[in-house]
Amino acid sequence: MKLDEAKNKYIQTWGSLATSWGINKTMAQVHALLLISTKPLSAEDIMETLQISRGNVNMNVRALIDWGIVQKELVIGERKEFFVANKDMWELFKQITKERKKREIEPVLKILADLQIVEETTDEATAFKKVLNDLSKVTTTVNGILDKAIKADEHWLLSNFTKMVKK
Amino acid sequence: MKLDEAKNKYIQTWGSLATSWGINKTMAQVHALLLISTKPLSAEDIMETLQISRGNVNMNVRALIDWGIVQKELVIGERKEFFVANKDMWELFKQITKERKKREIEPVLKILADLQIVEETTDEATAFKKVLNDLSKVTTTVNGILDKAIKADEHWLLSNFTKMVKK
DNA sequence: TTTTATTTTCAATAATTATTGAAAGTTTAG
DNA sequence: CTAAACTTTCAATAATTATTGAAAATAAAA
């Protein structure tokens, strides 16, 4: 396979996978592009490569910065902004985990806690509260595990995990 | 808060959270409803409670069955089908993890492997292949960790994790 | 300051995804 | 077998989400 063909396929595939996990396609493509770029890219570079509008580039680059996985970079002698993606994949994984935890898990815990204040003591109410409580417990456990994973080092984590589970 | 109000809020909230993670709103609401139901529900029950069409109920119940988190249940003397959700939340977590692994992680590994076959040996090609390779490594590690988590028991997993990381 | 380059916003529109509902398909009862 | 009960499918449509592009805002240069 030719390099350009492979790069293209990689960017397209990343975009369509993202779509199936509820992530904006363009956002994923911009990130994919920055990940394999050997130099910082400007908005124009991205517009041209991905064939998308300026507004779209702007919105999605901001979103990536917001996720903490892309940074602005100044190029001396240039007035416009350039962007780079952090190439450390373990850091990338940790950052995404941290954000998803904040965006997906923590809101669930908050809502579940808010709902626990049902006064009734009928069987039905008790069953409902049990579901909420069980959901809270599992969610809290998972949240705790992810917290640990975020703080851990890749090799250490994996080797410990392997040891742990080898029976 | 009144029970019905709390149930309603819970179902609505579950639906809107799901939306933000790329899961169909109705699918999440149907699951939420089944989780807190003390008895099996028919398509009519679901249609009526969530105010949605028969076709919509059918599609989303099938999807939940496909995810392995809802089952058909026969009620004696009744001709129509009833549905129940598995109430064991740790099992639910494991099942969802297993499915997301299959749907989100494994396709990534497949694609990354397919792209590695770039022939060029320029610096650019080498950098590209390094990104793919690093992505594969992290993805494989995470995949392995999730495999272990799926097989583990809740309390055992959490206590080991806590021990592991307590320094 | 004014001019020019650049970024941001956002209403309009396009593209995608979800939902309806009625027809077709299936299964069970009589 | 036929009729009735029930489930599934899917084209039409509604609802949602993403994208464009030009105007407004901002920042740097002259």
PDB file of C-alpha atoms in Angstrom, chain B residues 51-157:
ATOM      1  CA  GLN B  51     -45.460   6.940  24.586  1.00  0.00           C
ATOM      2  CA  ILE B  52     -43.703   5.485  21.575  1.00  0.00           C
ATOM      3  CA  SER B  53     -44.779   3.432  18.581  1.00  0.00           C
ATOM      4  CA  ARG B  54     -44.874  -0.318  18.297  1.00  0.00           C
ATOM      5  CA  GLY B  55     -42.167  -0.370  15.650  1.00  0.00           C
ATOM      6  CA  ASN B  56     -39.877   1.665  17.837  1.00  0.00           C
ATOM      7  CA  VAL B  57     -40.390  -0.637  20.816  1.00  0.00           C
ATOM      8  CA  ASN B  58     -39.728  -3.657  18.679  1.00  0.00           C
ATOM      9  CA  MET B  59     -36.474  -2.329  17.227  1.00  0.00           C
ATOM     10  CA  ASN B  60     -35.084  -1.175  20.531  1.00  0.00           C
ATOM     11  CA  VAL B  61     -36.049  -4.269  22.483  1.00  0.00           C
ATOM     12  CA  ARG B  62     -34.303  -6.350  19.807  1.00  0.00           C
ATOM     13  CA  ALA B  63     -31.215  -4.176  20.126  1.00  0.00           C
ATOM     14  CA  LEU B  64     -31.186  -4.646  23.903  1.00  0.00           C
ATOM     15  CA  ILE B  65     -31.514  -8.399  23.486  1.00  0.00           C
ATOM     16  CA  ASP B  66     -28.651  -8.197  21.024  1.00  0.00           C
ATOM     17  CA  TRP B  67     -26.537  -6.433  23.640  1.00  0.00           C
ATOM     18  CA  GLY B  68     -27.361  -9.327  25.970  1.00  0.00           C
ATOM     19  CA  ILE B  69     -28.891  -7.141  28.667  1.00  0.00           C
ATOM     20  CA  VAL B  70     -32.588  -7.911  28.159  1.00  0.00           C
ATOM     21  CA  GLN B  71     -34.326 -11.260  27.766  1.00  0.00           C
ATOM     22  CA  LYS B  72     -37.637 -12.486  26.440  1.00  0.00           C
ATOM     23  CA  GLU B  73     -39.831 -14.101  29.029  1.00  0.00           C
ATOM     24  CA  LEU B  74     -42.922 -16.191  28.557  1.00  0.00           C
ATOM     25  CA  VAL B  75     -45.889 -15.649  30.842  1.00  0.00           C
ATOM     26  CA  ILE B  76     -48.143 -18.670  31.141  1.00  0.00           C
ATOM     27  CA  GLY B  77     -51.565 -18.213  29.678  1.00  0.00           C
ATOM     28  CA  GLU B  78     -50.343 -15.195  27.665  1.00  0.00           C
ATOM     29  CA  ARG B  79     -49.704 -15.348  23.993  1.00  0.00           C
ATOM     30  CA  LYS B  80     -47.592 -12.246  23.604  1.00  0.00           C
ATOM     31  CA  GLU B  81     -43.968 -11.801  24.548  1.00  0.00           C
ATOM     32  CA  PHE B  82     -42.749 -10.172  27.727  1.00  0.00           C
ATOM     33  CA  PHE B  83     -39.345  -8.709  28.464  1.00  0.00           C
ATOM     34  CA  VAL B  84     -37.137  -8.457  31.510  1.00  0.00           C
ATOM     35  CA  ALA B  85     -33.772  -6.835  32.191  1.00  0.00           C
ATOM     36  CA  ASN B  86     -31.118  -8.619  34.167  1.00  0.00           C
ATOM     37  CA  LYS B  87     -31.057  -6.858  37.549  1.00  0.00           C
ATOM     38  CA  ASP B  88     -27.519  -7.870  38.526  1.00  0.00           C
ATOM     39  CA  MET B  89     -25.646  -4.612  37.979  1.00  0.00           C
ATOM     40  CA  TRP B  90     -22.198  -6.139  38.014  1.00  0.00           C
ATOM     41  CA  GLU B  91     -23.301  -8.551  35.309  1.00  0.00           C
ATOM     42  CA  LEU B  92     -24.727  -5.592  33.430  1.00  0.00           C
ATOM     43  CA  PHE B  93     -21.424  -3.751  33.621  1.00  0.00           C
ATOM     44  CA  LYS B  94     -19.551  -6.806  32.415  1.00  0.00           C
ATOM     45  CA  GLN B  95     -21.925  -7.390  29.547  1.00  0.00           C
ATOM     46  CA  ILE B  96     -21.721  -3.767  28.397  1.00  0.00           C
ATOM     47  CA  THR B  97     -17.943  -3.820  28.666  1.00  0.00           C
ATOM     48  CA  LYS B  98     -17.785  -7.021  26.646  1.00  0.00           C
ATOM     49  CA  GLU B  99     -19.968  -5.556  23.915  1.00  0.00           C
ATOM     50  CA  ARG B 100     -18.182  -2.209  23.763  1.00  0.00           C
ATOM     51  CA  LYS B 101     -14.880  -4.035  23.585  1.00  0.00           C
ATOM     52  CA  LYS B 102     -16.174  -6.053  20.666  1.00  0.00           C
ATOM     53  CA  ARG B 103     -17.756  -3.067  18.936  1.00  0.00           C
ATOM     54  CA  GLU B 104     -15.277  -0.298  19.694  1.00  0.00           C
ATOM     55  CA  ILE B 105     -11.866  -1.760  20.388  1.00  0.00           C
ATOM     56  CA  GLU B 106     -11.547  -4.832  18.259  1.00  0.00           C
ATOM     57  CA  PRO B 107     -12.348  -3.072  14.966  1.00  0.00           C
ATOM     58  CA  VAL B 108      -9.610  -0.538  15.740  1.00  0.00           C
ATOM     59  CA  LEU B 109      -7.028  -3.280  16.180  1.00  0.00           C
ATOM     60  CA  LYS B 110      -8.091  -4.860  12.927  1.00  0.00           C
ATOM     61  CA  ILE B 111      -7.761  -1.627  10.962  1.00  0.00           C
ATOM     62  CA  LEU B 112      -4.414  -0.716  12.501  1.00  0.00           C
ATOM     63  CA  ALA B 113      -3.023  -4.099  11.564  1.00  0.00           C
ATOM     64  CA  ASP B 114      -4.275  -3.757   7.998  1.00  0.00           C
ATOM     65  CA  LEU B 115      -2.572  -0.382   7.564  1.00  0.00           C
ATOM     66  CA  GLN B 116       0.852  -1.490   8.741  1.00  0.00           C
ATOM     67  CA  ILE B 117       1.657  -2.770   5.252  1.00  0.00           C
ATOM     68  CA  VAL B 118       3.028   0.526   3.918  1.00  0.00           C
ATOM     69  CA  GLU B 119       6.128  -0.257   1.851  1.00  0.00           C
ATOM     70  CA  GLU B 120       7.923   3.110   1.848  1.00  0.00           C
ATOM     71  CA  THR B 121      10.831   3.678   4.220  1.00  0.00           C
ATOM     72  CA  THR B 122      10.972   7.475   4.140  1.00  0.00           C
ATOM     73  CA  ASP B 123      11.011   9.366   7.445  1.00  0.00           C
ATOM     74  CA  GLU B 124       7.385  10.273   6.888  1.00  0.00           C
ATOM     75  CA  ALA B 125       6.353   6.673   6.360  1.00  0.00           C
ATOM     76  CA  THR B 126       8.322   5.582   9.399  1.00  0.00           C
ATOM     77  CA  ALA B 127       6.647   8.240  11.555  1.00  0.00           C
ATOM     78  CA  PHE B 128       3.261   7.109  10.310  1.00  0.00           C
ATOM     79  CA  LYS B 129       3.989   3.498  11.076  1.00  0.00           C
ATOM     80  CA  LYS B 130       5.200   4.446  14.536  1.00  0.00           C
ATOM     81  CA  VAL B 131       1.884   6.160  15.282  1.00  0.00           C
ATOM     82  CA  LEU B 132      -0.015   3.079  14.123  1.00  0.00           C
ATOM     83  CA  ASN B 133       2.204   0.846  16.150  1.00  0.00           C
ATOM     84  CA  ASP B 134       1.901   2.919  19.314  1.00  0.00           C
ATOM     85  CA  LEU B 135      -1.847   3.047  18.901  1.00  0.00           C
ATOM     86  CA  SER B 136      -1.926  -0.732  18.521  1.00  0.00           C
ATOM     87  CA  LYS B 137       0.138  -1.249  21.632  1.00  0.00           C
ATOM     88  CA  VAL B 138      -2.028   0.899  23.869  1.00  0.00           C
ATOM     89  CA  THR B 139      -5.216  -0.518  22.400  1.00  0.00           C
ATOM     90  CA  THR B 140      -4.000  -4.081  22.921  1.00  0.00           C
ATOM     91  CA  THR B 141      -3.096  -3.303  26.519  1.00  0.00           C
ATOM     92  CA  VAL B 142      -6.470  -1.789  27.248  1.00  0.00           C
ATOM     93  CA  ASN B 143      -8.186  -4.673  25.535  1.00  0.00           C
ATOM     94  CA  GLY B 144      -6.283  -7.099  27.738  1.00  0.00           C
ATOM     95  CA  ILE B 145      -7.172  -5.213  30.894  1.00  0.00           C
ATOM     96  CA  LEU B 146     -10.849  -5.217  29.991  1.00  0.00           C
ATOM     97  CA  ASP B 147     -10.700  -8.946  29.310  1.00  0.00           C
ATOM     98  CA  LYS B 148      -9.432  -9.477  32.810  1.00  0.00           C
ATOM     99  CA  ALA B 149     -12.065  -7.168  34.274  1.00  0.00           C
ATOM    100  CA  ILE B 150     -14.829  -9.056  32.500  1.00  0.00           C
ATOM    101  CA  LYS B 151     -13.715 -12.318  34.042  1.00  0.00           C
ATOM    102  CA  ALA B 152     -13.167 -10.920  37.520  1.00  0.00           C
ATOM    103  CA  ASP B 153     -15.523 -10.729  40.449  1.00  0.00           C
ATOM    104  CA  GLU B 154     -16.533  -7.277  41.603  1.00  0.00           C
ATOM    105  CA  HIS B 155     -15.254  -7.277  45.178  1.00  0.00           C
ATOM    106  CA  TRP B 156     -12.160  -9.204  44.359  1.00  0.00           C
ATOM    107  CA  LEU B 157     -11.331  -6.832  41.534  1.00  0.00           C
TER     108      LEU B 157
END
